[in-house]
Amino acid sequence: MWYLCVFYHRLLDYRKPEVESLADLFGAFEDKRRPGNRVLQWRLPQHHHPDTPFYFVDLPSEDVAKNVANRSILVKGIYELWGEGGSYEELEEAVKSYPDERKLPYLASESTFKITVDSFGKVMSLLEQNERIRGLSYIPFKGRVKLKNPDHNFWLMETDDTATNNGLPPVAQRRIFFGREVGGADRKLLPTYQLKSRNYLGPTAMDAEMAFLMANQAQAAPGKLVYDPFVGTGSILVSAAHFGAMTMGADIDIRVVRDGRGPDRNVWSNFKQYGLLMPIALLRADNNLPPWRPGLKEVFDAIICDPPYGVRAGGRKSGGRKLLKGVIGPYTVPDDKRADHIPSTAPYSLAECVHDLLDLAARMLVIGGRLIFFYPVSREEDSCEDHFPEHPCFELVATSEQVLSSRYSRVLLTMVKTSSYTEELALAAWMKHLEFKENHSKWLEEGNNLHSSVFSPADVHHYGDSKLSKESKPKYRGKYV
């Protein structure tokens, strides 16, 4: 059945992938064999730009639509559309022609209801809203109006009727929608989990909204085990734990996972702050030298992480300069110094880090498990898709780009494991890694250049220069649009 899906006007590239991941989680797709087949049908309303918050989406049932809307972060609401039109006369005709067997159960005398008037691209006064509601007198509501917690919520939504550039996606002609709300996002999560009220923070803590989006892409749910190999202060795992998943994390910096800033300000205290299930374990571990015993595989349902790629923090691996150069050999830390010992580390290139991450996921994810991670791309390249890492055990099912400067953006990659790990596939993965490393841009290989690409003063002077970016995206109002 086709539903009207209305998004919040933010993080435009993330909207459809989140809905499709949640639809898969709640059983919208019968064919579970191939992740690529789990794609919803979408269509635009008449006269709407692709960046519009209004979309029609085909979902198999109202239960799926409700679960998706209630769990989503970017869906404002999903509605059973009773009618639409370019004018209120057209809307009335459409609503009257909508089948009575679909309308009458929600208009019964024993039910309560509420009508909300909303607009996009314009502001309507309270007087105008009341006029719009009175204009719906042709709908035979028999129930009682109840503004708080009614049985049924009805929405009248109107887009701007001007094509002027007001910082929003253009609409060539006004469109009016009327429908019954099936479900809507709980945005109260975001102020509850906002970073400024978090007990323990670090410089790379993931924004709460983005962390919840990543958890939704990973389909975090009760009974699933989620792992973050670059856990830091635990922001991503906090969002997964909120949705009931069991969590586990690792970080190369023992001071972060063991000490924090004291007994009451550490990763554990962040989970305690929100009353969440504590992580199964927090390990001091190196992504380059994973601690798992030989033969252990297919343990995690999802791996979610933000690998260090040199913008806010550079990657590190075990070793140290002298050890890697062979000046000194491997050594054993004396027992009396183990408690306070900080292992030496060396730079960890992005290409090596991503290869190790994919190898870890190929070994440790269950079939159908998801790998979710951010990957930086240069906007100076003709096609950033050509530079995405690949692995024969995985299928790339979604990419969501967030432009951070004229030269640089980060892309959230969603991969699904489709094949079991074998030595043959590991060798094929290594060959892909060598090819990826050879063809990749040099500035992306050297993480320090990423920092200058993001924060360079040149961004201010050349932002409008088409030579610098592969394709300028429309600029809209809002910080994260």
PDB file of N, CA and C in Angstrom, residues 224-312:
ATOM      1  N   LYS A 224      20.492  -8.677  19.736  1.00  0.00           N
ATOM      2  CA  LYS A 224      21.616  -8.529  18.809  1.00  0.00           C
ATOM      3  C   LYS A 224      22.841  -8.008  19.562  1.00  0.00           C
ATOM      4  N   LEU A 225      24.009  -8.403  19.066  1.00  0.00           N
ATOM      5  CA  LEU A 225      25.276  -7.967  19.666  1.00  0.00           C
ATOM      6  C   LEU A 225      25.971  -7.016  18.699  1.00  0.00           C
ATOM      7  N   VAL A 226      26.237  -5.802  19.174  1.00  0.00           N
ATOM      8  CA  VAL A 226      26.827  -4.742  18.350  1.00  0.00           C
ATOM      9  C   VAL A 226      28.219  -4.428  18.876  1.00  0.00           C
ATOM     10  N   TYR A 227      29.174  -4.285  17.952  1.00  0.00           N
ATOM     11  CA  TYR A 227      30.576  -4.055  18.324  1.00  0.00           C
ATOM     12  C   TYR A 227      31.095  -2.788  17.664  1.00  0.00           C
ATOM     13  N   ASP A 228      31.872  -2.008  18.443  1.00  0.00           N
ATOM     14  CA  ASP A 228      32.532  -0.810  17.922  1.00  0.00           C
ATOM     15  C   ASP A 228      34.028  -0.942  18.197  1.00  0.00           C
ATOM     16  N   PRO A 229      34.847  -1.163  17.151  1.00  0.00           N
ATOM     17  CA  PRO A 229      36.290  -1.341  17.376  1.00  0.00           C
ATOM     18  C   PRO A 229      37.038  -0.047  17.657  1.00  0.00           C
ATOM     19  N   PHE A 230      36.371   1.105  17.513  1.00  0.00           N
ATOM     20  CA  PHE A 230      36.977   2.411  17.830  1.00  0.00           C
ATOM     21  C   PHE A 230      36.040   3.125  18.801  1.00  0.00           C
ATOM     22  N   VAL A 231      35.800   2.521  19.950  1.00  0.00           N
ATOM     23  CA  VAL A 231      34.671   2.911  20.800  1.00  0.00           C
ATOM     24  C   VAL A 231      34.816   4.307  21.389  1.00  0.00           C
ATOM     25  N   GLY A 232      36.044   4.748  21.697  1.00  0.00           N
ATOM     26  CA  GLY A 232      36.203   6.075  22.302  1.00  0.00           C
ATOM     27  C   GLY A 232      35.372   6.207  23.566  1.00  0.00           C
ATOM     28  N   THR A 233      34.524   7.237  23.618  1.00  0.00           N
ATOM     29  CA  THR A 233      33.688   7.454  24.806  1.00  0.00           C
ATOM     30  C   THR A 233      32.336   6.747  24.713  1.00  0.00           C
ATOM     31  N   GLY A 234      32.138   5.951  23.679  1.00  0.00           N
ATOM     32  CA  GLY A 234      30.962   5.068  23.632  1.00  0.00           C
ATOM     33  C   GLY A 234      29.698   5.659  23.061  1.00  0.00           C
ATOM     34  N   SER A 235      29.788   6.789  22.348  1.00  0.00           N
ATOM     35  CA  SER A 235      28.568   7.454  21.869  1.00  0.00           C
ATOM     36  C   SER A 235      27.741   6.572  20.937  1.00  0.00           C
ATOM     37  N   ILE A 236      28.398   5.836  20.044  1.00  0.00           N
ATOM     38  CA  ILE A 236      27.662   4.991  19.093  1.00  0.00           C
ATOM     39  C   ILE A 236      27.020   3.811  19.820  1.00  0.00           C
ATOM     40  N   LEU A 237      27.746   3.215  20.747  1.00  0.00           N
ATOM     41  CA  LEU A 237      27.184   2.080  21.480  1.00  0.00           C
ATOM     42  C   LEU A 237      26.029   2.494  22.378  1.00  0.00           C
ATOM     43  N   VAL A 238      26.049   3.721  22.876  1.00  0.00           N
ATOM     44  CA  VAL A 238      24.932   4.218  23.687  1.00  0.00           C
ATOM     45  C   VAL A 238      23.639   4.191  22.871  1.00  0.00           C
ATOM     46  N   SER A 239      23.706   4.621  21.608  1.00  0.00           N
ATOM     47  CA  SER A 239      22.504   4.629  20.771  1.00  0.00           C
ATOM     48  C   SER A 239      22.041   3.200  20.472  1.00  0.00           C
ATOM     49  N   ALA A 240      22.985   2.278  20.247  1.00  0.00           N
ATOM     50  CA  ALA A 240      22.597   0.885  20.006  1.00  0.00           C
ATOM     51  C   ALA A 240      21.960   0.274  21.250  1.00  0.00           C
ATOM     52  N   ALA A 241      22.509   0.607  22.428  1.00  0.00           N
ATOM     53  CA  ALA A 241      21.954   0.083  23.678  1.00  0.00           C
ATOM     54  C   ALA A 241      20.561   0.636  23.938  1.00  0.00           C
ATOM     55  N   HIS A 242      20.307   1.879  23.502  1.00  0.00           N
ATOM     56  CA  HIS A 242      18.968   2.453  23.675  1.00  0.00           C
ATOM     57  C   HIS A 242      17.909   1.605  22.974  1.00  0.00           C
ATOM     58  N   PHE A 243      18.258   1.020  21.836  1.00  0.00           N
ATOM     59  CA  PHE A 243      17.313   0.185  21.092  1.00  0.00           C
ATOM     60  C   PHE A 243      17.339  -1.266  21.561  1.00  0.00           C
ATOM     61  N   GLY A 244      18.006  -1.535  22.683  1.00  0.00           N
ATOM     62  CA  GLY A 244      17.935  -2.854  23.304  1.00  0.00           C
ATOM     63  C   GLY A 244      19.036  -3.814  22.929  1.00  0.00           C
ATOM     64  N   ALA A 245      19.992  -3.406  22.102  1.00  0.00           N
ATOM     65  CA  ALA A 245      21.055  -4.311  21.679  1.00  0.00           C
ATOM     66  C   ALA A 245      22.100  -4.492  22.787  1.00  0.00           C
ATOM     67  N   MET A 246      22.725  -5.652  22.811  1.00  0.00           N
ATOM     68  CA  MET A 246      23.905  -5.861  23.647  1.00  0.00           C
ATOM     69  C   MET A 246      25.101  -5.232  22.936  1.00  0.00           C
ATOM     70  N   THR A 247      26.023  -4.686  23.704  1.00  0.00           N
ATOM     71  CA  THR A 247      27.114  -3.928  23.092  1.00  0.00           C
ATOM     72  C   THR A 247      28.471  -4.390  23.615  1.00  0.00           C
ATOM     73  N   MET A 248      29.476  -4.109  22.777  1.00  0.00           N
ATOM     74  CA  MET A 248      30.857  -4.431  23.135  1.00  0.00           C
ATOM     75  C   MET A 248      31.756  -3.474  22.369  1.00  0.00           C
ATOM     76  N   GLY A 249      32.808  -2.996  22.989  1.00  0.00           N
ATOM     77  CA  GLY A 249      33.666  -2.017  22.331  1.00  0.00           C
ATOM     78  C   GLY A 249      35.133  -2.250  22.609  1.00  0.00           C
ATOM     79  N   ALA A 250      35.974  -1.623  21.780  1.00  0.00           N
ATOM     80  CA  ALA A 250      37.427  -1.698  21.964  1.00  0.00           C
ATOM     81  C   ALA A 250      38.056  -0.389  21.527  1.00  0.00           C
ATOM     82  N   ASP A 251      39.199  -0.082  22.083  1.00  0.00           N
ATOM     83  CA  ASP A 251      39.945   1.111  21.701  1.00  0.00           C
ATOM     84  C   ASP A 251      41.416   0.869  21.997  1.00  0.00           C
ATOM     85  N   ILE A 252      42.279   1.449  21.190  1.00  0.00           N
ATOM     86  CA  ILE A 252      43.715   1.246  21.391  1.00  0.00           C
ATOM     87  C   ILE A 252      44.237   2.048  22.582  1.00  0.00           C
ATOM     88  N   ASP A 253      43.508   3.087  22.987  1.00  0.00           N
ATOM     89  CA  ASP A 253      43.939   3.930  24.105  1.00  0.00           C
ATOM     90  C   ASP A 253      43.344   3.381  25.402  1.00  0.00           C
ATOM     91  N   ILE A 254      44.190   2.742  26.196  1.00  0.00           N
ATOM     92  CA  ILE A 254      43.711   2.120  27.425  1.00  0.00           C
ATOM     93  C   ILE A 254      43.183   3.155  28.423  1.00  0.00           C
ATOM     94  N   ARG A 255      43.679   4.378  28.314  1.00  0.00           N
ATOM     95  CA  ARG A 255      43.225   5.411  29.244  1.00  0.00           C
ATOM     96  C   ARG A 255      41.758   5.762  29.024  1.00  0.00           C
ATOM     97  N   VAL A 256      41.281   5.616  27.798  1.00  0.00           N
ATOM     98  CA  VAL A 256      39.879   5.928  27.506  1.00  0.00           C
ATOM     99  C   VAL A 256      38.959   4.846  28.047  1.00  0.00           C
ATOM    100  N   VAL A 257      39.278   3.574  27.759  1.00  0.00           N
ATOM    101  CA  VAL A 257      38.363   2.498  28.143  1.00  0.00           C
ATOM    102  C   VAL A 257      38.506   2.083  29.609  1.00  0.00           C
ATOM    103  N   ARG A 258      39.664   2.311  30.210  1.00  0.00           N
ATOM    104  CA  ARG A 258      39.861   1.879  31.592  1.00  0.00           C
ATOM    105  C   ARG A 258      39.657   3.003  32.598  1.00  0.00           C
ATOM    106  N   ASP A 259      40.211   4.189  32.289  1.00  0.00           N
ATOM    107  CA  ASP A 259      40.263   5.242  33.298  1.00  0.00           C
ATOM    108  C   ASP A 259      39.212   6.330  33.102  1.00  0.00           C
ATOM    109  N   GLY A 260      39.061   6.807  31.869  1.00  0.00           N
ATOM    110  CA  GLY A 260      38.183   7.957  31.658  1.00  0.00           C
ATOM    111  C   GLY A 260      38.735   9.157  32.390  1.00  0.00           C
ATOM    112  N   ARG A 261      37.837   9.868  33.053  1.00  0.00           N
ATOM    113  CA  ARG A 261      38.260  11.015  33.873  1.00  0.00           C
ATOM    114  C   ARG A 261      37.953  10.777  35.346  1.00  0.00           C
ATOM    115  N   GLY A 262      37.944   9.517  35.729  1.00  0.00           N
ATOM    116  CA  GLY A 262      37.678   9.180  37.120  1.00  0.00           C
ATOM    117  C   GLY A 262      36.611   8.105  37.212  1.00  0.00           C
ATOM    118  N   PRO A 263      36.341   7.615  38.420  1.00  0.00           N
ATOM    119  CA  PRO A 263      35.390   6.510  38.605  1.00  0.00           C
ATOM    120  C   PRO A 263      33.955   6.844  38.212  1.00  0.00           C
ATOM    121  N   ASP A 264      33.608   8.126  38.214  1.00  0.00           N
ATOM    122  CA  ASP A 264      32.232   8.516  37.876  1.00  0.00           C
ATOM    123  C   ASP A 264      32.133   9.215  36.534  1.00  0.00           C
ATOM    124  N   ARG A 265      33.237   9.286  35.790  1.00  0.00           N
ATOM    125  CA  ARG A 265      33.220   9.928  34.469  1.00  0.00           C
ATOM    126  C   ARG A 265      34.024   9.073  33.495  1.00  0.00           C
ATOM    127  N   ASN A 266      33.378   8.041  32.987  1.00  0.00           N
ATOM    128  CA  ASN A 266      34.019   7.128  32.056  1.00  0.00           C
ATOM    129  C   ASN A 266      32.959   6.559  31.116  1.00  0.00           C
ATOM    130  N   VAL A 267      33.368   5.638  30.269  1.00  0.00           N
ATOM    131  CA  VAL A 267      32.426   5.070  29.304  1.00  0.00           C
ATOM    132  C   VAL A 267      31.259   4.394  30.023  1.00  0.00           C
ATOM    133  N   TRP A 268      31.547   3.682  31.096  1.00  0.00           N
ATOM    134  CA  TRP A 268      30.492   2.986  31.827  1.00  0.00           C
ATOM    135  C   TRP A 268      29.459   3.963  32.384  1.00  0.00           C
ATOM    136  N   SER A 269      29.938   5.123  32.842  1.00  0.00           N
ATOM    137  CA  SER A 269      29.010   6.094  33.437  1.00  0.00           C
ATOM    138  C   SER A 269      28.038   6.655  32.406  1.00  0.00           C
ATOM    139  N   ASN A 270      28.427   6.677  31.112  1.00  0.00           N
ATOM    140  CA  ASN A 270      27.498   7.140  30.082  1.00  0.00           C
ATOM    141  C   ASN A 270      26.297   6.205  29.953  1.00  0.00           C
ATOM    142  N   PHE A 271      26.528   4.919  30.070  1.00  0.00           N
ATOM    143  CA  PHE A 271      25.424   3.962  30.027  1.00  0.00           C
ATOM    144  C   PHE A 271      24.580   4.063  31.292  1.00  0.00           C
ATOM    145  N   LYS A 272      25.246   4.240  32.435  1.00  0.00           N
ATOM    146  CA  LYS A 272      24.532   4.365  33.703  1.00  0.00           C
ATOM    147  C   LYS A 272      23.672   5.621  33.714  1.00  0.00           C
ATOM    148  N   GLN A 273      24.148   6.686  33.082  1.00  0.00           N
ATOM    149  CA  GLN A 273      23.418   7.954  33.049  1.00  0.00           C
ATOM    150  C   GLN A 273      22.029   7.790  32.445  1.00  0.00           C
ATOM    151  N   TYR A 274      21.908   6.939  31.429  1.00  0.00           N
ATOM    152  CA  TYR A 274      20.621   6.766  30.738  1.00  0.00           C
ATOM    153  C   TYR A 274      19.902   5.474  31.134  1.00  0.00           C
ATOM    154  N   GLY A 275      20.423   4.776  32.127  1.00  0.00           N
ATOM    155  CA  GLY A 275      19.778   3.549  32.572  1.00  0.00           C
ATOM    156  C   GLY A 275      19.818   2.443  31.528  1.00  0.00           C
ATOM    157  N   LEU A 276      20.882   2.382  30.749  1.00  0.00           N
ATOM    158  CA  LEU A 276      20.994   1.402  29.673  1.00  0.00           C
ATOM    159  C   LEU A 276      21.754   0.158  30.129  1.00  0.00           C
ATOM    160  N   LEU A 277      21.550  -0.929  29.396  1.00  0.00           N
ATOM    161  CA  LEU A 277      22.282  -2.154  29.652  1.00  0.00           C
ATOM    162  C   LEU A 277      23.773  -1.909  29.446  1.00  0.00           C
ATOM    163  N   MET A 278      24.569  -2.278  30.436  1.00  0.00           N
ATOM    164  CA  MET A 278      26.010  -2.054  30.356  1.00  0.00           C
ATOM    165  C   MET A 278      26.643  -2.904  29.244  1.00  0.00           C
ATOM    166  N   PRO A 279      27.745  -2.422  28.653  1.00  0.00           N
ATOM    167  CA  PRO A 279      28.431  -3.226  27.646  1.00  0.00           C
ATOM    168  C   PRO A 279      28.895  -4.565  28.215  1.00  0.00           C
ATOM    169  N   ILE A 280      28.908  -5.584  27.363  1.00  0.00           N
ATOM    170  CA  ILE A 280      29.429  -6.885  27.775  1.00  0.00           C
ATOM    171  C   ILE A 280      30.890  -6.760  28.168  1.00  0.00           C
ATOM    172  N   ALA A 281      31.644  -5.974  27.394  1.00  0.00           N
ATOM    173  CA  ALA A 281      33.059  -5.750  27.696  1.00  0.00           C
ATOM    174  C   ALA A 281      33.542  -4.522  26.947  1.00  0.00           C
ATOM    175  N   LEU A 282      34.558  -3.871  27.512  1.00  0.00           N
ATOM    176  CA  LEU A 282      35.300  -2.813  26.836  1.00  0.00           C
ATOM    177  C   LEU A 282      36.759  -3.235  26.851  1.00  0.00           C
ATOM    178  N   LEU A 283      37.329  -3.398  25.675  1.00  0.00           N
ATOM    179  CA  LEU A 283      38.675  -3.961  25.566  1.00  0.00           C
ATOM    180  C   LEU A 283      39.694  -2.898  25.183  1.00  0.00           C
ATOM    181  N   ARG A 284      40.922  -3.080  25.667  1.00  0.00           N
ATOM    182  CA  ARG A 284      42.043  -2.353  25.079  1.00  0.00           C
ATOM    183  C   ARG A 284      42.534  -3.259  23.959  1.00  0.00           C
ATOM    184  N   ALA A 285      42.246  -2.891  22.725  1.00  0.00           N
ATOM    185  CA  ALA A 285      42.593  -3.755  21.598  1.00  0.00           C
ATOM    186  C   ALA A 285      42.978  -2.899  20.404  1.00  0.00           C
ATOM    187  N   ASP A 286      43.805  -3.479  19.558  1.00  0.00           N
ATOM    188  CA  ASP A 286      44.304  -2.815  18.361  1.00  0.00           C
ATOM    189  C   ASP A 286      43.576  -3.398  17.152  1.00  0.00           C
ATOM    190  N   ASN A 287      42.959  -2.540  16.340  1.00  0.00           N
ATOM    191  CA  ASN A 287      42.261  -3.015  15.147  1.00  0.00           C
ATOM    192  C   ASN A 287      43.219  -3.703  14.178  1.00  0.00           C
ATOM    193  N   ASN A 288      44.514  -3.340  14.245  1.00  0.00           N
ATOM    194  CA  ASN A 288      45.525  -3.941  13.377  1.00  0.00           C
ATOM    195  C   ASN A 288      45.984  -5.310  13.882  1.00  0.00           C
ATOM    196  N   LEU A 289      45.814  -5.551  15.178  1.00  0.00           N
ATOM    197  CA  LEU A 289      46.182  -6.836  15.794  1.00  0.00           C
ATOM    198  C   LEU A 289      45.011  -7.311  16.646  1.00  0.00           C
ATOM    199  N   PRO A 290      43.936  -7.792  16.031  1.00  0.00           N
ATOM    200  CA  PRO A 290      42.720  -8.140  16.787  1.00  0.00           C
ATOM    201  C   PRO A 290      42.990  -9.237  17.806  1.00  0.00           C
ATOM    202  N   PRO A 291      42.305  -9.173  18.950  1.00  0.00           N
ATOM    203  CA  PRO A 291      42.611 -10.080  20.064  1.00  0.00           C
ATOM    204  C   PRO A 291      41.880 -11.421  19.995  1.00  0.00           C
ATOM    205  N   TRP A 292      41.111 -11.680  18.947  1.00  0.00           N
ATOM    206  CA  TRP A 292      40.269 -12.876  18.923  1.00  0.00           C
ATOM    207  C   TRP A 292      41.100 -14.144  18.722  1.00  0.00           C
ATOM    208  N   ARG A 293      40.682 -15.192  19.388  1.00  0.00           N
ATOM    209  CA  ARG A 293      41.409 -16.457  19.250  1.00  0.00           C
ATOM    210  C   ARG A 293      41.208 -17.037  17.846  1.00  0.00           C
ATOM    211  N   PRO A 294      42.158 -17.796  17.339  1.00  0.00           N
ATOM    212  CA  PRO A 294      42.026 -18.384  16.002  1.00  0.00           C
ATOM    213  C   PRO A 294      40.790 -19.282  15.911  1.00  0.00           C
ATOM    214  N   GLY A 295      40.078 -19.164  14.808  1.00  0.00           N
ATOM    215  CA  GLY A 295      38.890 -19.983  14.604  1.00  0.00           C
ATOM    216  C   GLY A 295      37.609 -19.350  15.080  1.00  0.00           C
ATOM    217  N   LEU A 296      37.697 -18.310  15.915  1.00  0.00           N
ATOM    218  CA  LEU A 296      36.482 -17.634  16.368  1.00  0.00           C
ATOM    219  C   LEU A 296      35.918 -16.788  15.231  1.00  0.00           C
ATOM    220  N   LYS A 297      34.648 -16.962  14.916  1.00  0.00           N
ATOM    221  CA  LYS A 297      34.051 -16.199  13.822  1.00  0.00           C
ATOM    222  C   LYS A 297      32.545 -16.124  13.987  1.00  0.00           C
ATOM    223  N   GLU A 298      31.959 -15.180  13.242  1.00  0.00           N
ATOM    224  CA  GLU A 298      30.510 -14.964  13.187  1.00  0.00           C
ATOM    225  C   GLU A 298      29.902 -14.827  14.587  1.00  0.00           C
ATOM    226  N   VAL A 299      30.366 -13.789  15.287  1.00  0.00           N
ATOM    227  CA  VAL A 299      29.924 -13.515  16.656  1.00  0.00           C
ATOM    228  C   VAL A 299      28.967 -12.320  16.696  1.00  0.00           C
ATOM    229  N   PHE A 300      29.291 -11.272  15.943  1.00  0.00           N
ATOM    230  CA  PHE A 300      28.550 -10.016  16.049  1.00  0.00           C
ATOM    231  C   PHE A 300      27.439  -9.930  14.995  1.00  0.00           C
ATOM    232  N   ASP A 301      26.348  -9.275  15.383  1.00  0.00           N
ATOM    233  CA  ASP A 301      25.254  -9.000  14.437  1.00  0.00           C
ATOM    234  C   ASP A 301      25.485  -7.708  13.670  1.00  0.00           C
ATOM    235  N   ALA A 302      26.257  -6.807  14.249  1.00  0.00           N
ATOM    236  CA  ALA A 302      26.553  -5.538  13.567  1.00  0.00           C
ATOM    237  C   ALA A 302      27.845  -4.962  14.114  1.00  0.00           C
ATOM    238  N   ILE A 303      28.587  -4.310  13.246  1.00  0.00           N
ATOM    239  CA  ILE A 303      29.762  -3.529  13.639  1.00  0.00           C
ATOM    240  C   ILE A 303      29.510  -2.103  13.178  1.00  0.00           C
ATOM    241  N   ILE A 304      29.520  -1.175  14.118  1.00  0.00           N
ATOM    242  CA  ILE A 304      29.265   0.233  13.820  1.00  0.00           C
ATOM    243  C   ILE A 304      30.454   1.036  14.329  1.00  0.00           C
ATOM    244  N   CYS A 305      30.994   1.913  13.498  1.00  0.00           N
ATOM    245  CA  CYS A 305      32.161   2.660  13.969  1.00  0.00           C
ATOM    246  C   CYS A 305      32.409   3.897  13.106  1.00  0.00           C
ATOM    247  N   ASP A 306      33.227   4.770  13.634  1.00  0.00           N
ATOM    248  CA  ASP A 306      33.709   5.949  12.929  1.00  0.00           C
ATOM    249  C   ASP A 306      35.233   5.866  12.955  1.00  0.00           C
ATOM    250  N   PRO A 307      35.843   5.220  11.951  1.00  0.00           N
ATOM    251  CA  PRO A 307      37.293   5.002  11.989  1.00  0.00           C
ATOM    252  C   PRO A 307      38.057   6.324  12.001  1.00  0.00           C
ATOM    253  N   PRO A 308      39.238   6.339  12.615  1.00  0.00           N
ATOM    254  CA  PRO A 308      40.052   7.561  12.613  1.00  0.00           C
ATOM    255  C   PRO A 308      40.663   7.788  11.232  1.00  0.00           C
ATOM    256  N   TYR A 309      40.311   8.924  10.603  1.00  0.00           N
ATOM    257  CA  TYR A 309      40.878   9.177   9.266  1.00  0.00           C
ATOM    258  C   TYR A 309      41.573  10.516   9.171  1.00  0.00           C
ATOM    259  N   GLY A 310      41.927  11.099  10.317  1.00  0.00           N
ATOM    260  CA  GLY A 310      42.846  12.220  10.293  1.00  0.00           C
ATOM    261  C   GLY A 310      42.240  13.603  10.340  1.00  0.00           C
ATOM    262  N   VAL A 311      40.942  13.732  10.591  1.00  0.00           N
ATOM    263  CA  VAL A 311      40.344  15.059  10.691  1.00  0.00           C
ATOM    264  C   VAL A 311      40.368  15.530  12.135  1.00  0.00           C
ATOM    265  N   ARG A 312      39.679  14.808  13.001  1.00  0.00           N
ATOM    266  CA  ARG A 312      39.721  15.161  14.422  1.00  0.00           C
ATOM    267  C   ARG A 312      40.752  14.337  15.180  1.00  0.00           C
TER     268      ARG A 312
END
